[in-house]
mmCIF file of C-alpha atoms and ligand atoms in Angstrom:
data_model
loop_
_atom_site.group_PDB
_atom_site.id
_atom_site.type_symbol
_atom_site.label_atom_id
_atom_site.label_comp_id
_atom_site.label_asym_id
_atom_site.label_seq_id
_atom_site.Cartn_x
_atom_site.Cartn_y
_atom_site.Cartn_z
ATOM 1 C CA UNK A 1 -29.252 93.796 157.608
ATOM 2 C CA UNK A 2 -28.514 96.672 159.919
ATOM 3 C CA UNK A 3 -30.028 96.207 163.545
ATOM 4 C CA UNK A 4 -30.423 98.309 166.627
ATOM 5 C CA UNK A 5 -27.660 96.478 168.214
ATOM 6 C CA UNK A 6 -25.314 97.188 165.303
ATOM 7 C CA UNK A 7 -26.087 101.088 165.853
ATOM 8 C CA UNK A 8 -25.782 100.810 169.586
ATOM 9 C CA UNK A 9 -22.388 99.013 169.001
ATOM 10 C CA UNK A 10 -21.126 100.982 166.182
ATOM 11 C CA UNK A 11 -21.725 104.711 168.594
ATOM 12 C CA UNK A 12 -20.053 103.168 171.482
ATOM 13 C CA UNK A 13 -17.135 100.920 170.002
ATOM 14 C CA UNK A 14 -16.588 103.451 166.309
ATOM 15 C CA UNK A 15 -16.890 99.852 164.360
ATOM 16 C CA UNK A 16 -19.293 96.891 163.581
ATOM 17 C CA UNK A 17 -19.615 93.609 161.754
ATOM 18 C CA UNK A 18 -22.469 93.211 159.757
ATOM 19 C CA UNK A 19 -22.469 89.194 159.394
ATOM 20 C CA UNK A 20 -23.097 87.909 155.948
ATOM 21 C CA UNK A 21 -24.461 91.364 154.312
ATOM 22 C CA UNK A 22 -23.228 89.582 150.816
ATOM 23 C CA UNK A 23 -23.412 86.138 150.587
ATOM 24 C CA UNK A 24 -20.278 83.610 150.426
ATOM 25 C CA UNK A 25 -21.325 82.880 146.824
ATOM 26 C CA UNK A 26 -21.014 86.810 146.305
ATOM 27 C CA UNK A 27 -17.675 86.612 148.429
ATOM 28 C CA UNK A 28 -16.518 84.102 145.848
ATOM 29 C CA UNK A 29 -17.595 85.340 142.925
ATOM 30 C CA UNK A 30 -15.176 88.630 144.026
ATOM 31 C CA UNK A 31 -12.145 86.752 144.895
ATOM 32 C CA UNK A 32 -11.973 85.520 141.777
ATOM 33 C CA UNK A 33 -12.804 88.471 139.657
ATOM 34 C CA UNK A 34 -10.316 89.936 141.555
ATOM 35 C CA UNK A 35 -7.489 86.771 141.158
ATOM 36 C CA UNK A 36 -8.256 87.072 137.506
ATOM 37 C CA UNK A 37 -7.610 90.638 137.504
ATOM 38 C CA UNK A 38 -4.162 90.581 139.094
ATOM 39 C CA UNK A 39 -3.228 88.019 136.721
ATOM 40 C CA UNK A 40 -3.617 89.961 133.967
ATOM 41 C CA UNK A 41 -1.280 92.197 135.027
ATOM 42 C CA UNK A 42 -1.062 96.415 136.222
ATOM 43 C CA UNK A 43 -3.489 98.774 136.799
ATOM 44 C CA UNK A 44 -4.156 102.454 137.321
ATOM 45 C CA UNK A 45 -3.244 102.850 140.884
ATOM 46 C CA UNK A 46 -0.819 100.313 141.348
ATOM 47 C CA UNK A 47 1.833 101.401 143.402
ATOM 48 C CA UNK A 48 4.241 98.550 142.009
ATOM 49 C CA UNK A 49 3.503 96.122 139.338
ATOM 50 C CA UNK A 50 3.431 92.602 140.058
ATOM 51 C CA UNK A 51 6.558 90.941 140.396
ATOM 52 C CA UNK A 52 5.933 87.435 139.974
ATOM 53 C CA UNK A 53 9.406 86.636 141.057
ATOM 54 C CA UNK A 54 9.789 88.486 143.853
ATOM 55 C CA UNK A 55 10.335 86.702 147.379
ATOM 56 C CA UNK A 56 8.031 89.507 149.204
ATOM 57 C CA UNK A 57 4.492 88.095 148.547
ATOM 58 C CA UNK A 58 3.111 91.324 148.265
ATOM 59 C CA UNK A 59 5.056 92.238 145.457
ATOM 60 C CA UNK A 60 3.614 89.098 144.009
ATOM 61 C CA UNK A 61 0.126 90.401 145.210
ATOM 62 C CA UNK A 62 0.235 93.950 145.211
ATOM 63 C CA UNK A 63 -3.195 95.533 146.361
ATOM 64 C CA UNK A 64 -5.459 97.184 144.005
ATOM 65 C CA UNK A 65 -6.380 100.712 144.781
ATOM 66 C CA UNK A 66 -9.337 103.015 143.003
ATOM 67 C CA UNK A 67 -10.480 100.107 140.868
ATOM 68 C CA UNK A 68 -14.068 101.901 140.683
ATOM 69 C CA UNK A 69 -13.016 104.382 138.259
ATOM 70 C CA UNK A 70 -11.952 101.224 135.517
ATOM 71 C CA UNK A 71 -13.410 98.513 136.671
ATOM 72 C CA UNK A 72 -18.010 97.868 136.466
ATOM 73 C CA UNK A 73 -18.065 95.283 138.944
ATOM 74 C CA UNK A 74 -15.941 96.958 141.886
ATOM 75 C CA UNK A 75 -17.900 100.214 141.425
ATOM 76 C CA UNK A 76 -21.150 98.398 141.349
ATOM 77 C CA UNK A 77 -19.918 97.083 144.722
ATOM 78 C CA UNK A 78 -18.905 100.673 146.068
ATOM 79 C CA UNK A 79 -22.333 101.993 145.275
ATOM 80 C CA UNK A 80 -24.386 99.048 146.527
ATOM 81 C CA UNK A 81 -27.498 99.534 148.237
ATOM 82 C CA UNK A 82 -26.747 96.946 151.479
ATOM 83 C CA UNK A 83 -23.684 99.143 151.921
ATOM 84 C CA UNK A 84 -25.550 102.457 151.230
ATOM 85 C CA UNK A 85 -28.561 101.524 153.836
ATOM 86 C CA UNK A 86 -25.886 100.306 156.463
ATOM 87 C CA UNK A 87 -24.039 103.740 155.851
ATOM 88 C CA UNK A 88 -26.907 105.787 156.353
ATOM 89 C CA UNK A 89 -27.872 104.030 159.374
ATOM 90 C CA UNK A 90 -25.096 103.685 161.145
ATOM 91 C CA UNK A 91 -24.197 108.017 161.061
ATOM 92 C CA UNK A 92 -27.778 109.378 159.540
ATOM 93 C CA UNK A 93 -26.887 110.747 156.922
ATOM 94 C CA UNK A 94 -25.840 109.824 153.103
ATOM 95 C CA UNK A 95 -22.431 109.124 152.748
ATOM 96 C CA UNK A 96 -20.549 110.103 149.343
ATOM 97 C CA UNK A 97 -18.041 107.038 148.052
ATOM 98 C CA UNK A 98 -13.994 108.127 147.454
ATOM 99 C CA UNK A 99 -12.585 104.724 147.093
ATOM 100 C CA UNK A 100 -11.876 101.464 146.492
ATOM 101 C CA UNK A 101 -9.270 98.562 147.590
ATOM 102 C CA UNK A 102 -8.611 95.199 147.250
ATOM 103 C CA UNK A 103 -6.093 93.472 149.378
ATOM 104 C CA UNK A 104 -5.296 90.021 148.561
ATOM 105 C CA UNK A 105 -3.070 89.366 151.624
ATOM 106 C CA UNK A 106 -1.369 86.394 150.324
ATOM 107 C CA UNK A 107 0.280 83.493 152.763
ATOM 108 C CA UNK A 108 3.589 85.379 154.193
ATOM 109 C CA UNK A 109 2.375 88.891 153.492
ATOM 110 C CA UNK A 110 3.189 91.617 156.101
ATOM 111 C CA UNK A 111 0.104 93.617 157.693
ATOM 112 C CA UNK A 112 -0.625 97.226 157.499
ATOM 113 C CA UNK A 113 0.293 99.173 160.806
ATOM 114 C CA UNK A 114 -2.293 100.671 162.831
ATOM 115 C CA UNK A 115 -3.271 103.921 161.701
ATOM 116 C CA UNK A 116 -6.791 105.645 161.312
ATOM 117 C CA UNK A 117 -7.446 106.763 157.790
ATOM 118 C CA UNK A 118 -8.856 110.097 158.368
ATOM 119 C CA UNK A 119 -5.323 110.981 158.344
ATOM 120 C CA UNK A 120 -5.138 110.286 154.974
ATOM 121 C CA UNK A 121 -8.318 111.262 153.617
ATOM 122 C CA UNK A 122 -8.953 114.406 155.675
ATOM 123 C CA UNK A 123 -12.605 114.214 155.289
ATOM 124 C CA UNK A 124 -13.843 117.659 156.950
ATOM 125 C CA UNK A 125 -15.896 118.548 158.572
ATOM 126 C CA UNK A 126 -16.995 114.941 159.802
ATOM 127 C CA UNK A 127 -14.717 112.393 158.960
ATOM 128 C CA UNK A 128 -14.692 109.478 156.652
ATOM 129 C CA UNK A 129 -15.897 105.662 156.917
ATOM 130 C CA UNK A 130 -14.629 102.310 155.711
ATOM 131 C CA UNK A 131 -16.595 99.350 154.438
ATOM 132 C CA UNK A 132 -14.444 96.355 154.711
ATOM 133 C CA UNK A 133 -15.756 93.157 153.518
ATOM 134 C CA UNK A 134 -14.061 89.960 154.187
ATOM 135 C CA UNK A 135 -13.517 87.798 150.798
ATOM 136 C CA UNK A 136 -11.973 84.564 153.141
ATOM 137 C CA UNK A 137 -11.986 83.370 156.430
ATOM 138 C CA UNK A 138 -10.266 86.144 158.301
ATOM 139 C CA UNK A 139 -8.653 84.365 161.582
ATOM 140 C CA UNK A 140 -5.496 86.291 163.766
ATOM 141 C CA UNK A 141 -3.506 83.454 162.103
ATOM 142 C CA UNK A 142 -4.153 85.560 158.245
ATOM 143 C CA UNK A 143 -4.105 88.642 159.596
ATOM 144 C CA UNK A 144 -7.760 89.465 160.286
ATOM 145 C CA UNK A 145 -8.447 93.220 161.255
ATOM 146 C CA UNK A 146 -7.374 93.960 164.496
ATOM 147 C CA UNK A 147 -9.329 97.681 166.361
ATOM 148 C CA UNK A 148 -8.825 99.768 169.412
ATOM 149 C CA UNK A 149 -12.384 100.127 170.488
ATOM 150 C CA UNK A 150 -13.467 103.696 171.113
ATOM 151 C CA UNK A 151 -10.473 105.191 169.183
ATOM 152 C CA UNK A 152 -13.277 106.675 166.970
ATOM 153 C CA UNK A 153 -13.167 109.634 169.795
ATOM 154 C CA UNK A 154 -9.661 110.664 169.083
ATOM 155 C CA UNK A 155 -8.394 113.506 167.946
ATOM 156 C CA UNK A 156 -5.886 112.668 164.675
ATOM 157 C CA UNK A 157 -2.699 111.225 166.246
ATOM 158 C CA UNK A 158 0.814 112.292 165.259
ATOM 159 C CA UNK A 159 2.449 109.604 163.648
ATOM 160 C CA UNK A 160 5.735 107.698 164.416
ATOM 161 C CA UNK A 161 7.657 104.677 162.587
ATOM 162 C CA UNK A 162 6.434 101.597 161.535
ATOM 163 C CA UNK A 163 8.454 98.323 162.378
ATOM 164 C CA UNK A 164 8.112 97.745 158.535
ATOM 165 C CA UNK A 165 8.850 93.959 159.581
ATOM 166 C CA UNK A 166 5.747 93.318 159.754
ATOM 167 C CA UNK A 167 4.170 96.434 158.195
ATOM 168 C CA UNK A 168 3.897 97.300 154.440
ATOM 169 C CA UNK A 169 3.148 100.808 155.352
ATOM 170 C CA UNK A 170 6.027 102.899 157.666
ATOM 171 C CA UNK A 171 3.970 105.129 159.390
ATOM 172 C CA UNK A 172 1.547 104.097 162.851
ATOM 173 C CA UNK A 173 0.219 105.642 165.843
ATOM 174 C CA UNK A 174 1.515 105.182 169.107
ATOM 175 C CA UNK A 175 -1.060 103.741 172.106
ATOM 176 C CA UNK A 176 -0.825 104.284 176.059
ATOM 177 C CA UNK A 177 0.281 101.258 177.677
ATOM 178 C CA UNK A 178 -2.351 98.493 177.945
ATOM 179 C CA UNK A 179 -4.381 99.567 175.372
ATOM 180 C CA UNK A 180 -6.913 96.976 174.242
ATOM 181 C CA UNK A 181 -6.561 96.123 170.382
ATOM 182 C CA UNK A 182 -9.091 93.399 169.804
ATOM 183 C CA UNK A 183 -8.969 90.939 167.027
ATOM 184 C CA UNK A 184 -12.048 90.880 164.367
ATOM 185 C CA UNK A 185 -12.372 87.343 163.344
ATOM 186 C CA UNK A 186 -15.002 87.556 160.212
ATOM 187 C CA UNK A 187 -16.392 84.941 157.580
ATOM 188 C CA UNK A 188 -16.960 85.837 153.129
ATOM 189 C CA UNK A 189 -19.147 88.143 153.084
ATOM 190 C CA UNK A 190 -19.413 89.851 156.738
ATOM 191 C CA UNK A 191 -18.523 93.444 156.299
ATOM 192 C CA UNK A 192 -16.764 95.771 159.159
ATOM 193 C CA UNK A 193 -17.819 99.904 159.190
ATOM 194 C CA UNK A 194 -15.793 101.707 160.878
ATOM 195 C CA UNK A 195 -15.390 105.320 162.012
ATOM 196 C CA UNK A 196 -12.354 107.082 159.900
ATOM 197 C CA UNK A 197 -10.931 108.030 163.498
ATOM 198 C CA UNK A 198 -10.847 104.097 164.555
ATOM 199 C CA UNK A 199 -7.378 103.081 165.135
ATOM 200 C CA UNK A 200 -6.849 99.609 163.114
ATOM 201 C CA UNK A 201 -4.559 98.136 160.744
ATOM 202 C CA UNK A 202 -3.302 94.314 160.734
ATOM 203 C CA UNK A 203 -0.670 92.232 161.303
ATOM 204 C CA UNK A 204 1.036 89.815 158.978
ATOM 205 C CA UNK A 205 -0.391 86.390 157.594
ATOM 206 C CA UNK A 206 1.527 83.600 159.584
ATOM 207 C CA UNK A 207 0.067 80.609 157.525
ATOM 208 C CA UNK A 208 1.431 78.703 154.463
ATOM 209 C CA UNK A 209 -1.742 78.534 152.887
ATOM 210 C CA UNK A 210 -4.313 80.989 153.425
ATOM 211 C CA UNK A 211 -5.165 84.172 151.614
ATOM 212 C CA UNK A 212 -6.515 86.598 153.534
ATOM 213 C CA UNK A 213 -8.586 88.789 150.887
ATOM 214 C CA UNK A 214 -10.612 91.897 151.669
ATOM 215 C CA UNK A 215 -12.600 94.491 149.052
ATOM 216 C CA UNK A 216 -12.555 97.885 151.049
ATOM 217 C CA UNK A 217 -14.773 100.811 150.496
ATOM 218 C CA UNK A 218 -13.802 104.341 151.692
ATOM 219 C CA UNK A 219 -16.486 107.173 151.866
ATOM 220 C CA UNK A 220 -17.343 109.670 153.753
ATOM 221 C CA UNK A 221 -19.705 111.371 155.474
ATOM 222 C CA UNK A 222 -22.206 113.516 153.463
ATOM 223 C CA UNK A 223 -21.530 116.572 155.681
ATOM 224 C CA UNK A 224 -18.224 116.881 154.557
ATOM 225 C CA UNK A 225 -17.438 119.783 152.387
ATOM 226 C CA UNK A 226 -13.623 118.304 151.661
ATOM 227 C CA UNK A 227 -11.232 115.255 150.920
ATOM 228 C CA UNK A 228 -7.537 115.432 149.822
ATOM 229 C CA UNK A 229 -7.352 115.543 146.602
ATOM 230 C CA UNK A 230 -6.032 111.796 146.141
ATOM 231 C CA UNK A 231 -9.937 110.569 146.753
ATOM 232 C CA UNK A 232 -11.519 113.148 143.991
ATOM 233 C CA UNK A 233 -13.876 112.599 142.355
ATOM 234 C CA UNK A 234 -16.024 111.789 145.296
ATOM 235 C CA UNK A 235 -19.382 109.936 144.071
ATOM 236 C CA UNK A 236 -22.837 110.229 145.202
ATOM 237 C CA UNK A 237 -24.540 107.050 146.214
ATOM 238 C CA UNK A 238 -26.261 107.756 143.073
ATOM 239 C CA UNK A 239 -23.015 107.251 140.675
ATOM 240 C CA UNK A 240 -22.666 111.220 139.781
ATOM 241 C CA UNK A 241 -19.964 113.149 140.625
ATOM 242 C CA UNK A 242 -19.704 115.302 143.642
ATOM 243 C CA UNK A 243 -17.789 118.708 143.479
ATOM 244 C CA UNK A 244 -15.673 118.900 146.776
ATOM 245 C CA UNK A 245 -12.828 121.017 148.208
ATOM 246 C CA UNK A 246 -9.196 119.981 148.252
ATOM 247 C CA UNK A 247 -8.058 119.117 151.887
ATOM 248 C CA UNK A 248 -4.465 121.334 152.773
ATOM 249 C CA UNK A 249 -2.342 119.148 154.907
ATOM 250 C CA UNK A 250 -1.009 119.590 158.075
ATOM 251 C CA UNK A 251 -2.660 120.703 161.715
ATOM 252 C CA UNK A 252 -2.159 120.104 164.791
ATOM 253 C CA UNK A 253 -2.379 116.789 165.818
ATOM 254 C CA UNK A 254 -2.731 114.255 169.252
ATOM 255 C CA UNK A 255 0.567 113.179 171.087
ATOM 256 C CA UNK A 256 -0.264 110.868 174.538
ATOM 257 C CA UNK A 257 0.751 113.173 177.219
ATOM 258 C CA UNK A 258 0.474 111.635 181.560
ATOM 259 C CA UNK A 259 -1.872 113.997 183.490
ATOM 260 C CA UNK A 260 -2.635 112.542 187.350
ATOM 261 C CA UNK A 261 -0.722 109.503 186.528
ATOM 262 C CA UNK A 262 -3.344 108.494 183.714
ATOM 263 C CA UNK A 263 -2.355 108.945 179.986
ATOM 264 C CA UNK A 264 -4.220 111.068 177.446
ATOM 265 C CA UNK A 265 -4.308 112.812 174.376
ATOM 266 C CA UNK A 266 -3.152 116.634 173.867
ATOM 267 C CA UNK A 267 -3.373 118.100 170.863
ATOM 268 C CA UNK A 268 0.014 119.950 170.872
ATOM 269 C CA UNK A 269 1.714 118.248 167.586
ATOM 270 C CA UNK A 270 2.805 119.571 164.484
ATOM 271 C CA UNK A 271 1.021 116.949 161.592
ATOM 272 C CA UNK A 272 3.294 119.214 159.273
ATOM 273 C CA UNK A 273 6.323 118.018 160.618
ATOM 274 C CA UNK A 274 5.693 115.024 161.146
ATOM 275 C CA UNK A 275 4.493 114.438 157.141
ATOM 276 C CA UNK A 276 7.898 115.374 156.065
ATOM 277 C CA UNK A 277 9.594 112.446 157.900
ATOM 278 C CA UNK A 278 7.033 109.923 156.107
HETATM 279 O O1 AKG B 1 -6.789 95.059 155.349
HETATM 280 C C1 AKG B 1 -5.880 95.423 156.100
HETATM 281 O O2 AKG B 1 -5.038 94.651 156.510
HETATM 282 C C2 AKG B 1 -5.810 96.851 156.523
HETATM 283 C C3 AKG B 1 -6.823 97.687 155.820
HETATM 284 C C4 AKG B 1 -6.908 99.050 156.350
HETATM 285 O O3 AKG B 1 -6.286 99.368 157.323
HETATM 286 C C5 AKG B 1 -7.761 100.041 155.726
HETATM 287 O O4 AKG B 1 -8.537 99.711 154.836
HETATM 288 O O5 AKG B 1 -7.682 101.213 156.122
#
């Protein structure tokens, strides 16, 4: 359960693990609902169907996006009080629940470039807030999370190129040189909240044999008044619906300029030129 400490962490750093929220049993009893599912073949919100075939192992895995709108279990989980509770303590207020994820990260699999997902789900005013609960062992080795530590107090940054190498996603942000991005080892069942400004993403799985599997939540925070319109309906913690305004796109947004020989962040991009080159 949510501590002081995790609040006094969570305001300075924009993220937190909450060790064993859900149990490993829990943990395991997800993984394989979740294996099962992807067996049985494409969903609503698949990108790409499963390619069984294919030599890229996420085609073989594809993640799952949204499956609280078809699926009992994974909105049960989006909606669950431990999450709810740690929500509400960690910003004060309720949050409202837009989505759900499951990546099953097999052996091989590329990460997912750092980014910070207010940019996609334009959560205003506020911003939004991730749930991310580990369903294995996540070691740098599988591609645990990896998080610039007070990122959360960034503006949006303009995006540049992914090396899509070892991203599945072709968009990141850039950092000033010798930025800190720290490594977030976690056991089934620990879940990481972060701050929808928090640069973090992943990079690939190096082993043979390990999974790296991780049920995300995406909400945000219940002052907002918008969302795009790829996260509607947004839910109260409640299950009901929650009428909300479409986000436009575009803005300005941050680009690392030098000032006195020290880098920092000026908001004098264009985010609507730069989403036409994604
Ligand atoms: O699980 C990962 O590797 C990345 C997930 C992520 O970046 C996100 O949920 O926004």
């Amino acid at each position: 359960m949510l501590t002081r400490e995790h609040e006094q962490f969570f305001q300075a750093n924009g993220y937190v693990v909450v060790a064993g929220l859900f149990s490993e049993d829990e943990a395991a009893q997800y993984r394989a609902h979740y294996m099962r599912l992807r067996r049985h073949g494409t969903y609503p919100g698949d990108s790409a169907g499963v390619d069984i075939g294919a030599s890229d192992p996420l085609q073989r895995y594809p993640r799952m996006i949204h499956m609280h709108r078809w699926d009992e279990t994974s909105l049960r989980w989006l909606l669950d009080e431990r999450l709810r509770a740690s929500l509400l303590g960690l910003v004060g207020r309720e949050p409202y629940a837009v989505q759900t994820m499951l990546y099953f990260k097999p052996p091989g699999a590329r990460g997912q470039a750092l980014h910070q997902d207010n940019f996609y789900l334009r959560a205003q005013p506020g911003t939004s807030l991730a749930a991310w609960m580990a369903l294995d062992p996540c070691t740098p080795a599988n591609g645990c999370m990896q998080v610039v530590p007070g990122s959360h107090r960034w503006p949006i940054l303009c995006t540049e190129p992914a090396d899509t190498r070892v991203s599945f996603t072709d968009v990141t942000v850039p950092l000033a040189a010798g930025q800190e991005v720290r490594a977030v080892p976690m056991a089934p069942g620990d879940v990481l909240f972060f701050n929808g400004s928090l640069v973090h993403g992943s990079y690939p799985n190096t082993t043979t044999d390990r999974f790296r599997r991780a049920l995300i939540g995406h909400y945000i925070e219940g002052a907002a008044e918008q969302v795009a319109e790829f996260y509607h309906p947004a839910l109260r913690m409640d299950g009901s619906p929650l009428e909300l305004r479409k986000s436009a796109g575009g803005g300005a947004c941050g680009v690392w300029v030098e000032r006195d020989g020290e880098p920092v962040i000026e908001l004098s991009g264009d985010e609507t030129v730069r989403r036409k080159h994604e």
